[in-house]
Coordinates of C-alpha atoms and ligand atoms in Angstrom, one line a residue:
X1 CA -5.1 13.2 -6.7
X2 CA -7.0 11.6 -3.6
X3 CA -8.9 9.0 -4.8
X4 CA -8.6 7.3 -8.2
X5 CA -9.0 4.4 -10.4
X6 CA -6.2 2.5 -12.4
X7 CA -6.4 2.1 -16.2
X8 CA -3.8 0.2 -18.5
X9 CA -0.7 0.1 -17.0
X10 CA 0.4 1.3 -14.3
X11 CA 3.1 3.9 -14.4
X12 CA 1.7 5.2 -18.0
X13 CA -1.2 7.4 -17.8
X14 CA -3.1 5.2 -16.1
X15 CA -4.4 6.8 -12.5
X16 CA -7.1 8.5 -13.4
X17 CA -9.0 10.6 -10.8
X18 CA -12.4 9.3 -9.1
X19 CA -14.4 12.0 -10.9
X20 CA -13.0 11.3 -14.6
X21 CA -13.3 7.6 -13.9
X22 CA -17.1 7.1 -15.2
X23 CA -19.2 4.3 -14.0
X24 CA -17.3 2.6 -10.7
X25 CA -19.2 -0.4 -10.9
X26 CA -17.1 -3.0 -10.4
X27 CA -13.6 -1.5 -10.4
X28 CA -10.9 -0.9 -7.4
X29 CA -10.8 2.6 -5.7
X30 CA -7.7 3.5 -4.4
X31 CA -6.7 5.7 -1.6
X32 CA -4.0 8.4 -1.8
X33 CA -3.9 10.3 1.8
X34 CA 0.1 11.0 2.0
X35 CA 2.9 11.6 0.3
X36 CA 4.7 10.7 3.7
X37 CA 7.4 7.3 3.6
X38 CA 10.2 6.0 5.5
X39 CA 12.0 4.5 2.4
X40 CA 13.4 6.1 -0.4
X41 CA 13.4 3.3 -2.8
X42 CA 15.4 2.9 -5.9
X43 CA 12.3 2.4 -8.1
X44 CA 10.3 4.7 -6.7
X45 CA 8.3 6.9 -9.0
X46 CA 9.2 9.7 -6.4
X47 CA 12.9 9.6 -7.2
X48 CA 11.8 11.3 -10.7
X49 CA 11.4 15.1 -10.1
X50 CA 9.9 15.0 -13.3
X51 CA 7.2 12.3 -11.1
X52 CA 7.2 14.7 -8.4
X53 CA 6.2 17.4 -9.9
X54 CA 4.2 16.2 -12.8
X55 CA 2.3 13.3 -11.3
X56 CA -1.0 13.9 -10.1
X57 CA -0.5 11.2 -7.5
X58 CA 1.8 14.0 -5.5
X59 CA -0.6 15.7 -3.0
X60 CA 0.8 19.1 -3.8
X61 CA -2.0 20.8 -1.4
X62 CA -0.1 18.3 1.1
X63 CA -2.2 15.8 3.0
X64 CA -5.3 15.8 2.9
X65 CA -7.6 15.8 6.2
X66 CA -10.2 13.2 7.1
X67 CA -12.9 15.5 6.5
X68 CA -11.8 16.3 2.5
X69 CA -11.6 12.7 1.8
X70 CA -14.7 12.1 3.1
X71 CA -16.3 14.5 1.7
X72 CA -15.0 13.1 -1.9
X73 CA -16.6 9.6 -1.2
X74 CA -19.6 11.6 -0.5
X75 CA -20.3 11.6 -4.1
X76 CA -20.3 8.2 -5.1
X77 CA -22.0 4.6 -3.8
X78 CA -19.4 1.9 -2.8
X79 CA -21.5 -0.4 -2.9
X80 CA -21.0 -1.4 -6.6
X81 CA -17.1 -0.8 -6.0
X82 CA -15.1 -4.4 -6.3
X83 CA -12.3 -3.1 -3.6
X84 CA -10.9 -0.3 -1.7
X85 CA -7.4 0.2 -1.4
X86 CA -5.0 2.4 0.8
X87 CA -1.7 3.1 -1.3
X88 CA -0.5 5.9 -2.4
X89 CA 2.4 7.9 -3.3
X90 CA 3.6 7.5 0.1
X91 CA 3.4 4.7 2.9
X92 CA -0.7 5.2 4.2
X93 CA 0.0 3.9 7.6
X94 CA 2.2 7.2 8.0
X95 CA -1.7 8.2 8.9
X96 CA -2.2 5.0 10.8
X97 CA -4.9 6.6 12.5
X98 CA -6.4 8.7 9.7
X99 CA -6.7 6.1 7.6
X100 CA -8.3 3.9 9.9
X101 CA -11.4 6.8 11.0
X102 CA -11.6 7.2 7.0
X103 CA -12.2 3.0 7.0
X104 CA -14.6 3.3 10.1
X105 CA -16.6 6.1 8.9
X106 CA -16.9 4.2 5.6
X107 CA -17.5 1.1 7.0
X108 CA -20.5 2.7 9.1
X109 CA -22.3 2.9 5.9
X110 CA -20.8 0.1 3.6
X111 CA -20.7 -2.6 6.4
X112 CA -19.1 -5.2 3.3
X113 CA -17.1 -2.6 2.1
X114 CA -13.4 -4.7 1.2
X115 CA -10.4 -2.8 2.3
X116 CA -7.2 -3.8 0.9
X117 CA -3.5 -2.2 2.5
X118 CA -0.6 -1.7 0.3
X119 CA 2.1 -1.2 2.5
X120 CA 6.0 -1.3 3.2
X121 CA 5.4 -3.5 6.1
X122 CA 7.1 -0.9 8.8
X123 CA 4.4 0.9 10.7
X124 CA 5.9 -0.7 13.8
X125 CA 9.3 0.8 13.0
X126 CA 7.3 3.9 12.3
X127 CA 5.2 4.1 15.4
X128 CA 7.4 2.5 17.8
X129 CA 5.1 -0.4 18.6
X130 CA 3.0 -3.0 17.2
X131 CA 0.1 -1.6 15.5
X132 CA -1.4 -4.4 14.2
X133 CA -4.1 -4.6 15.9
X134 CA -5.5 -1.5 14.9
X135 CA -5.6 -3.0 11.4
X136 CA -8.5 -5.6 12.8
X137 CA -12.0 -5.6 11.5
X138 CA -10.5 -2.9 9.0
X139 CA -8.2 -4.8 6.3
X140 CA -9.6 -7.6 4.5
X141 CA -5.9 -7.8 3.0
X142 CA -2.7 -6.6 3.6
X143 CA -0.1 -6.4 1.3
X144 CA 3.6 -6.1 1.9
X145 CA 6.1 -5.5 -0.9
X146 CA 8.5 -7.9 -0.1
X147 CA 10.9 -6.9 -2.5
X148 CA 14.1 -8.6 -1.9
X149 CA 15.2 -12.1 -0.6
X150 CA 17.8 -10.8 2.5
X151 CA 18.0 -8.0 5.1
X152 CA 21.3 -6.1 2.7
X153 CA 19.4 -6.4 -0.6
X154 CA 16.5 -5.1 0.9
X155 CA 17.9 -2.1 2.5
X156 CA 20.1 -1.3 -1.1
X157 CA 16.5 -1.1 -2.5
X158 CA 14.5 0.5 -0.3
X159 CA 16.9 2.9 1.4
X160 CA 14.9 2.7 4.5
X161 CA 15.7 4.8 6.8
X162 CA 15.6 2.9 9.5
X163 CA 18.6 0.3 8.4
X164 CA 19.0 -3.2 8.0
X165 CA 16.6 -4.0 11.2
X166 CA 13.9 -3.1 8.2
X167 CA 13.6 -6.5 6.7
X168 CA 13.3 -8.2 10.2
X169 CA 10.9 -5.9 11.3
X170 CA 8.8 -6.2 7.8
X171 CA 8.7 -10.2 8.6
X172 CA 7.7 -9.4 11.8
X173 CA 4.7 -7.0 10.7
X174 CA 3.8 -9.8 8.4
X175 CA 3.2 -12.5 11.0
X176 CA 1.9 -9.9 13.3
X177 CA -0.6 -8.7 11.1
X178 CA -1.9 -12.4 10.8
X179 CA -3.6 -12.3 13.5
X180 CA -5.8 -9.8 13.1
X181 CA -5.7 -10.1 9.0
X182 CA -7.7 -12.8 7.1
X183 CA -5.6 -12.4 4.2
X184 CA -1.6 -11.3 4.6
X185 CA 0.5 -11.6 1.3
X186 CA 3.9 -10.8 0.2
X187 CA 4.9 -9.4 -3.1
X188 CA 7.8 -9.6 -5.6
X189 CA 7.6 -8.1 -9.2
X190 CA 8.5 -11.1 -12.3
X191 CA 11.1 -10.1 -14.4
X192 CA 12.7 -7.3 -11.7
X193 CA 13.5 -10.4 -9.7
X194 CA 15.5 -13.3 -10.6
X195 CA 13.5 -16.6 -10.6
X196 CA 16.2 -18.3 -8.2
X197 CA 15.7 -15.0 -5.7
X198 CA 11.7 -15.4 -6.2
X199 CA 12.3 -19.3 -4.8
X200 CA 13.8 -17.9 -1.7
X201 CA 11.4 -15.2 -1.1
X202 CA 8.4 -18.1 -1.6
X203 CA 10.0 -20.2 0.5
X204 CA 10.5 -17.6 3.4
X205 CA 6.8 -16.6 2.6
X206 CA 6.1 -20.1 3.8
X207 CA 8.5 -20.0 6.7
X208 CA 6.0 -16.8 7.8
X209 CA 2.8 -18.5 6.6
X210 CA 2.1 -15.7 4.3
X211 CA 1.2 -15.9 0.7
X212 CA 3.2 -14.4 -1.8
X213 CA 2.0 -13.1 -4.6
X214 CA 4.4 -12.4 -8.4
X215 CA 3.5 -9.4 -9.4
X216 CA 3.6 -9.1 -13.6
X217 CA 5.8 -6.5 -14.6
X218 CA 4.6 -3.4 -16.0
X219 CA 7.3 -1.1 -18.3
Ligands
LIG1 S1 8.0 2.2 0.1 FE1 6.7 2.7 -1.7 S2 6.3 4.9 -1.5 FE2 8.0 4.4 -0.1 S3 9.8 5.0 -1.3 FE3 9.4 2.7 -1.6 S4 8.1 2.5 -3.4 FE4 8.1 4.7 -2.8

């Protein structure tokens, strides 16, 4: 599944493709281009090979080109859309520069289009450089999942494969991406995080001058 809609909650049968999701009017469109990610996190839905090979998030055709997601927005009129959001099952700036000539072609016709990232926050690990500005005049947001107050915890988690330099270079991206990003934020999930942890992560949010945003947990 490409492109989709979320229903309900999230995890549960709630991705529903763009062609079963009805009127779009007003909802959030999200974008699926790889299944591609540095990390291997603990709470992954990948680590399930019951996920893998069941969810319809899994591009089992592999990725898909520029060209076939295009030719899926074809069909509809973002205009009435709410937001537009890279994600995925994998990390989408693995296609850093996919992703952005799907965002430029769309933004050729929807000139108020608002693009949201969802991200790990290690394209520059990824790419070797600082990428950031290419996310300029493309992202309205970008949004990093934070996940863990300290450089250890977060490589327990996330199982990046790039090491404990992760969680310095993920800070890095954050401020980085401010300068070419109206609006950078941070996220934790409630409940899978202690409160006292979540204090530390909002006060290093503030360190970066980044918002940071509790995300409710969903079972
Ligand atoms: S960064 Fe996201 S896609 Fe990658 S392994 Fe972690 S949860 Fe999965």
């Amino acid at each position: 599944m490409i492109v989709y809609t979320v229903t309900g909650t999230v995890g549960q049968a709630g991705y529903l493709d763009i062609a079963n999701s009805g009127d779009i009017t007003g909802k959030n469109i999200y974008v699926n281009m790889t299944n591609r990610c540095p990390c291997n996190c603990v709470f992954c839905l990948r680590q399930t090979k019951k996920m893998m090979e069941g969810n319809t998030l899994w591009l089992k055709g592999g990725d898909p080109s520029v060209d076939q997601v295009m030719e899926i927005f074809d069909a509809y009129d973002l205009n009435v859309i709410n937001e537009l959001i890279f994600c995925g099952y994998g990390e989408p700036l693995e296609r850093l520069y996919d992703v952005c000539s799907v965002i430029d072609k769309l933004k050729a016709k929807y000139p108020n289009l608002k693009v949201r990232l969802n991200t790990n926050g290690l394209a520059n690990l990824i790419h070797g450089k600082d990428i950031t500005p290419e996310l300029e005049g493309r992202f309205d947001t970008v949004s990093i999942s934070l996940n863990a107050p300290d450089a250890e915890e977060f490589l327990a988690l996330t199982r990046s494969k790039f090491g404990i330099k992760s969680y310095d270079a993920l800070k890095e991206f954050a401020v980085l991406a401010k300068a070419h990003v109206k609006n950078v934020v941070m996220t934790v999930v409630e409940k899978v995080m202690p409160e006292e942890k979540i204090e530390i992560c909002r006060k290093l949010c503030e360190e970066l001058g980044v918002t940071l945003r509790v995300r409710p947990f969903e079972s």
